[in-house]
Amino acid sequence: MDCMQLSDLTNENAVCVWLRSGGLECCVVSHYCQYGGSIEDEVAYLERVVDSGYENVFLVLDANACSQLWFSKDARGRRRGEAGRRGETLAEFIIATDLLILNQPSQHFTFSGPRGQSDIDLSLARGWSGTTWSWEIRPNLCHSDHNAIILVAEGGVPQGACAPRPEPKYMMTERGAVLVASYVKTEAEQLGLQSYSELSPSEQVLLLESWASRRVNSTATESLRLEYRSKLGAYKRAITEAKNRDWHRFVQENGRIDPWGVVYRICGGGGAVSDIARISKANTPCRSWSESAETLLGEFFPEDPDSVAPLPLARNGWDSPAWEISEVNSAFKSLKKGKAPGPDGIGNVLLREIWRAIPCFIKVLLDACLAKSVFPIEWKVARIVVLYKGGGKDPSKARSYRPISLLNGMSKVLEILMVGRLNTIMSGLWCEKQYGFRKGKSTEDLLTDLIGMVRSSRSIYVAALLVDFKGAFDFLRWPRMLDRLKETGMHDLEFSLWQSFFCNRKVFVANRGGNLKCWRDLQRGCPQGSIGGPVLWNLALDELLCRLNDLGIPTVAYADDTTCLIQGDSRARVEAGVESVLKEIYGWSEKYGVDVSEEKTQLILLKGKYSVKSRSVRVDKGGIPKWVAYTTEAKLLGCTIGERLSFTTHVLSIREKLSSRLGGLRRVLRKSWGVQDRVACTWIKGIFEAMALYGAAAWGEALRRKDMREELVRCQRMAA
């Protein structure tokens, strides 16, 4: 079944989804008509749904309205009161729009509770040619005051709907992984290392995956899974039955064991993976989940004519050294537990156990990839998980989501080895002004150095240009990246392996059931979530950072967050400097295919004072005028900076952040029960001190003001 939420028809009182099964499409709405609210507003919403263009519409309403039209029984004279007047307005709408009322006469009420009984729930349909409906109230089927209603639609439904077939996912305990690895070892020993070495890399990959998947579904592993599920169910039932008593004990015991464990995660909250809502393309809403998925993938992974044809592999016949056993061992050790698996479903815990069980076979596979300069095509497939950015962003816009690539674990192992060799070559050659993905550098280092450069400048005015790159990692051009890799002087066969890495890559996004997928061939970009992506981005941006700093333009970057300091003794010189810097950036961005978003790029005056109200700087981009606006506040790496290095807003925001986080943790910070004082102190140091003191080396001088010190004292009292 294909399912998609229609965000433009969803609000706090209504959920609207689009469904498709086989050849049938329909729009389904669950709507609460608030009692005491305007029924006219509710009718206006229903008109929008009916006029949305869907042939088949199904509406379920908690209408808070009574009418003989849907067989409301006159309990306590409701048809003559407010519910009756609401019912008259709603009935006029139903008749005017030719909606089919599915309610049937019944001895039971749709609503039955302490506040009385009534028939205020309404089921409506439009379209559904050739469909026969049955409607029945089941009063004892649920615990809600609203009785359950069973609806059955028969006939008129095209055949062809398929049951969801979830992808394999072999996440397991270490005990289960050891057991599966022993089975894999038995299979490998039966085949023999010599026979395995004679296979191609792709055949070796498929054989390894078949061993793991076949043994994962073995009886022994299945028994472990069933045992785990039964214990998990018993645990949940115990929590439900004991309620507050068990919750208190659970907090006290588990909070003592691990301060950052399950208690903190429950109380602190966290983000969740979002499903794809209805996306708009050229201001026109997509009509299906598949169309929305294609629009998202097209926005995230654009085409590049320079990379359409497969890239030739540059081999010169040189012998390439095999991977050192220490390199491979270190690569497997760096695989983190608990990470989501890729399309093959094999988790990192199992991969590490397989490496311990059959290291010779894994080494043969990885050495074959290097010797033949082949990055197996099975490892070039990524599943895209779409995360909604939040913050009030429009869910119908593709750029309101962030794509995360889930790659196979063995793909990451090979990338770790490739990146390790690249880092060895580049050791001591990286630009020191790149603070992202660099050992020994952090966001606070960047903020401190940036503030220091502003304060040490001899110019009257210093403005910061915060450059926003659109889809930075996803837009890098492969031919330009290969040019940069070639310039490093790496071995030809290692370079050929990178060429293989950059061709014939694919991504797909699946619906929640996993039975529907949308695929796209990649022609550019580095997968977000890959091992090589950060290093490759640094390699590309390194060229721009060196160029700007050589021109005397102080520039710092953390990943793709790039900040340039423009200095001058007049506003005209500063703005001329902005235009000059952006021309350099445009030249680099055109070469690497990374576009600059002038709408999100900001310009803020950090030293000196002149009027910037409603003022923008004009720049030419290929003969097209673009504008970069001044701002009085800018957020850089989690720190809010105001004009002339003012951090007042940042200090004031600390209290809001702490209050929000404390609101969740107060559930278990009670006088009579809750986590131990030791756990509370750990939270204070790990959360509140970290949040309050983040970037303090940069904004600490703001505490010279008494009101700023008092604000931090309030934060301290809040946490005490």
Tab-separated table of N, CA, C and O in Angstrom, residues 422-423 426 429-431 433-439 441 473 476 481 484 526 532-546 557-560 588 592:
chain	number	residue	atom	x	y	z
A	422	LEU	N	44.154	8.190	2.163
A	422	LEU	CA	44.106	9.590	1.724
A	422	LEU	C	44.580	10.527	2.824
A	422	LEU	O	45.343	11.476	2.566
A	423	ASN	N	44.160	10.283	4.054
A	423	ASN	CA	44.592	11.131	5.168
A	423	ASN	C	46.093	11.043	5.401
A	423	ASN	O	46.729	12.026	5.794
A	426	MET	N	47.622	13.326	2.888
A	426	MET	CA	47.331	14.738	3.122
A	426	MET	C	47.811	15.242	4.485
A	426	MET	O	47.612	16.405	4.807
A	429	LEU	N	49.111	18.778	5.079
A	429	LEU	CA	48.818	19.587	3.884
A	429	LEU	C	47.458	20.271	3.955
A	429	LEU	O	47.148	21.111	3.112
A	430	TRP	N	46.632	19.889	4.926
A	430	TRP	CA	45.304	20.491	5.023
A	430	TRP	C	45.407	21.959	5.415
A	430	TRP	O	46.307	22.359	6.145
A	431	CYS	N	44.436	22.747	4.939
A	431	CYS	CA	44.361	24.151	5.350
A	431	CYS	C	43.970	24.217	6.824
A	431	CYS	O	43.008	23.567	7.250
A	433	LYS	N	42.552	26.447	8.395
A	433	LYS	CA	41.331	27.212	8.660
A	433	LYS	C	40.070	26.367	8.499
A	433	LYS	O	38.969	26.884	8.579
A	434	GLN	N	40.230	25.063	8.238
A	434	GLN	CA	39.092	24.151	8.218
A	434	GLN	C	39.042	23.438	9.570
A	434	GLN	O	39.961	22.723	9.948
A	435	TYR	N	37.955	23.663	10.316
A	435	TYR	CA	37.831	23.132	11.668
A	435	TYR	C	36.918	21.917	11.727
A	435	TYR	O	36.830	21.268	12.773
A	436	GLY	N	36.217	21.607	10.656
A	436	GLY	CA	35.297	20.480	10.646
A	436	GLY	C	35.977	19.187	10.253
A	436	GLY	O	36.815	19.155	9.351
A	437	PHE	N	35.601	18.099	10.926
A	437	PHE	CA	36.120	16.763	10.633
A	437	PHE	C	37.642	16.709	10.750
A	437	PHE	O	38.306	15.977	10.021
A	438	ARG	N	38.191	17.519	11.638
A	438	ARG	CA	39.642	17.544	11.840
A	438	ARG	C	39.940	17.219	13.304
A	438	ARG	O	39.365	17.823	14.213
A	439	LYS	N	40.839	16.274	13.504
A	439	LYS	CA	41.205	15.875	14.853
A	439	LYS	C	41.863	17.033	15.580
A	439	LYS	O	42.749	17.696	15.063
A	441	LYS	N	40.332	19.791	16.508
A	441	LYS	CA	39.669	21.067	16.241
A	441	LYS	C	38.183	20.934	16.551
A	441	LYS	O	37.601	19.856	16.402
A	473	PHE	N	27.163	18.787	0.226
A	473	PHE	CA	27.693	17.443	0.015
A	473	PHE	C	27.058	16.764	-1.198
A	473	PHE	O	27.696	15.960	-1.869
A	476	LEU	N	28.529	18.060	-5.146
A	476	LEU	CA	29.909	18.019	-5.633
A	476	LEU	C	29.998	17.231	-6.935
A	476	LEU	O	29.470	16.122	-7.049
A	481	MET	N	36.165	16.243	-8.331
A	481	MET	CA	36.696	15.562	-7.154
A	481	MET	C	37.822	14.612	-7.551
A	481	MET	O	38.832	14.489	-6.841
A	484	ARG	N	40.967	16.544	-7.995
A	484	ARG	CA	41.613	16.861	-6.724
A	484	ARG	C	42.317	15.634	-6.134
A	484	ARG	O	43.417	15.734	-5.582
A	526	CYS	N	28.407	13.384	-2.560
A	526	CYS	CA	28.902	12.389	-1.607
A	526	CYS	C	27.772	12.065	-0.653
A	526	CYS	O	27.172	12.980	-0.079
A	532	GLY	N	33.532	8.629	3.526
A	532	GLY	CA	34.359	9.482	2.682
A	532	GLY	C	33.820	10.876	2.458
A	532	GLY	O	34.582	11.785	2.102
A	533	GLY	N	32.502	11.083	2.676
A	533	GLY	CA	31.903	12.379	2.393
A	533	GLY	C	32.592	13.554	3.061
A	533	GLY	O	32.963	14.529	2.391
A	534	PRO	N	32.795	13.536	4.396
A	534	PRO	CA	33.439	14.677	5.056
A	534	PRO	C	34.843	14.974	4.541
A	534	PRO	O	35.201	16.139	4.333
A	535	VAL	N	35.651	13.940	4.324
A	535	VAL	CA	37.023	14.153	3.865
A	535	VAL	C	37.037	14.689	2.439
A	535	VAL	O	37.821	15.582	2.101
A	536	LEU	N	36.151	14.173	1.592
A	536	LEU	CA	36.093	14.654	0.219
A	536	LEU	C	35.626	16.108	0.168
A	536	LEU	O	36.104	16.893	-0.658
A	537	TRP	N	34.678	16.477	1.036
A	537	TRP	CA	34.250	17.877	1.086
A	537	TRP	C	35.399	18.772	1.524
A	537	TRP	O	35.627	19.832	0.934
A	538	ASN	N	36.133	18.359	2.549
A	538	ASN	CA	37.281	19.146	2.988
A	538	ASN	C	38.313	19.294	1.876
A	538	ASN	O	38.929	20.348	1.719
A	539	LEU	N	38.490	18.231	1.099
A	539	LEU	CA	39.450	18.274	0.000
A	539	LEU	C	39.043	19.309	-1.046
A	539	LEU	O	39.886	20.026	-1.593
A	540	ALA	N	37.729	19.402	-1.306
A	540	ALA	CA	37.243	20.378	-2.278
A	540	ALA	C	37.310	21.794	-1.725
A	540	ALA	O	37.795	22.720	-2.385
A	541	LEU	N	36.821	21.985	-0.480
A	541	LEU	CA	36.768	23.326	0.099
A	541	LEU	C	38.162	23.849	0.419
A	541	LEU	O	38.370	25.065	0.490
A	542	ASP	N	39.107	22.950	0.614
A	542	ASP	CA	40.479	23.344	0.916
A	542	ASP	C	41.022	24.306	-0.142
A	542	ASP	O	41.733	25.265	0.173
A	543	GLU	N	40.660	24.059	-1.379
A	543	GLU	CA	41.117	24.909	-2.477
A	543	GLU	C	40.615	26.339	-2.314
A	543	GLU	O	41.373	27.302	-2.513
A	544	LEU	N	39.334	26.493	-1.918
A	544	LEU	CA	38.770	27.828	-1.729
A	544	LEU	C	39.365	28.511	-0.503
A	544	LEU	O	39.694	29.706	-0.544
A	545	LEU	N	39.514	27.782	0.592
A	545	LEU	CA	40.057	28.383	1.813
A	545	LEU	C	41.478	28.892	1.594
A	545	LEU	O	41.828	30.000	2.024
A	546	CYS	N	42.292	28.098	0.926
A	546	CYS	CA	43.675	28.526	0.656
A	546	CYS	C	43.700	29.755	-0.249
A	546	CYS	O	44.484	30.691	-0.031
A	557	ALA	N	36.145	27.843	8.303
A	557	ALA	CA	35.038	26.971	7.920
A	557	ALA	C	34.936	25.823	8.897
A	557	ALA	O	35.944	25.329	9.419
A	558	TYR	N	33.699	25.415	9.140
A	558	TYR	CA	33.429	24.174	9.859
A	558	TYR	C	32.519	23.371	8.946
A	558	TYR	O	31.341	23.691	8.788
A	559	ALA	N	33.082	22.342	8.299
A	559	ALA	CA	32.376	21.609	7.248
A	559	ALA	C	31.980	22.606	6.153
A	559	ALA	O	32.841	23.257	5.577
A	560	ASP	N	30.679	22.781	5.894
A	560	ASP	CA	30.262	23.707	4.842
A	560	ASP	C	29.864	25.076	5.378
A	560	ASP	O	29.456	25.948	4.611
A	588	TRP	N	34.680	29.211	-7.615
A	588	TRP	CA	34.906	27.888	-7.033
A	588	TRP	C	33.639	27.038	-7.086
A	588	TRP	O	33.687	25.844	-7.418
A	592	TYR	N	32.983	23.260	-8.876
A	592	TYR	CA	32.631	22.054	-8.135
A	592	TYR	C	31.137	21.753	-8.135
A	592	TYR	O	30.710	20.737	-7.573
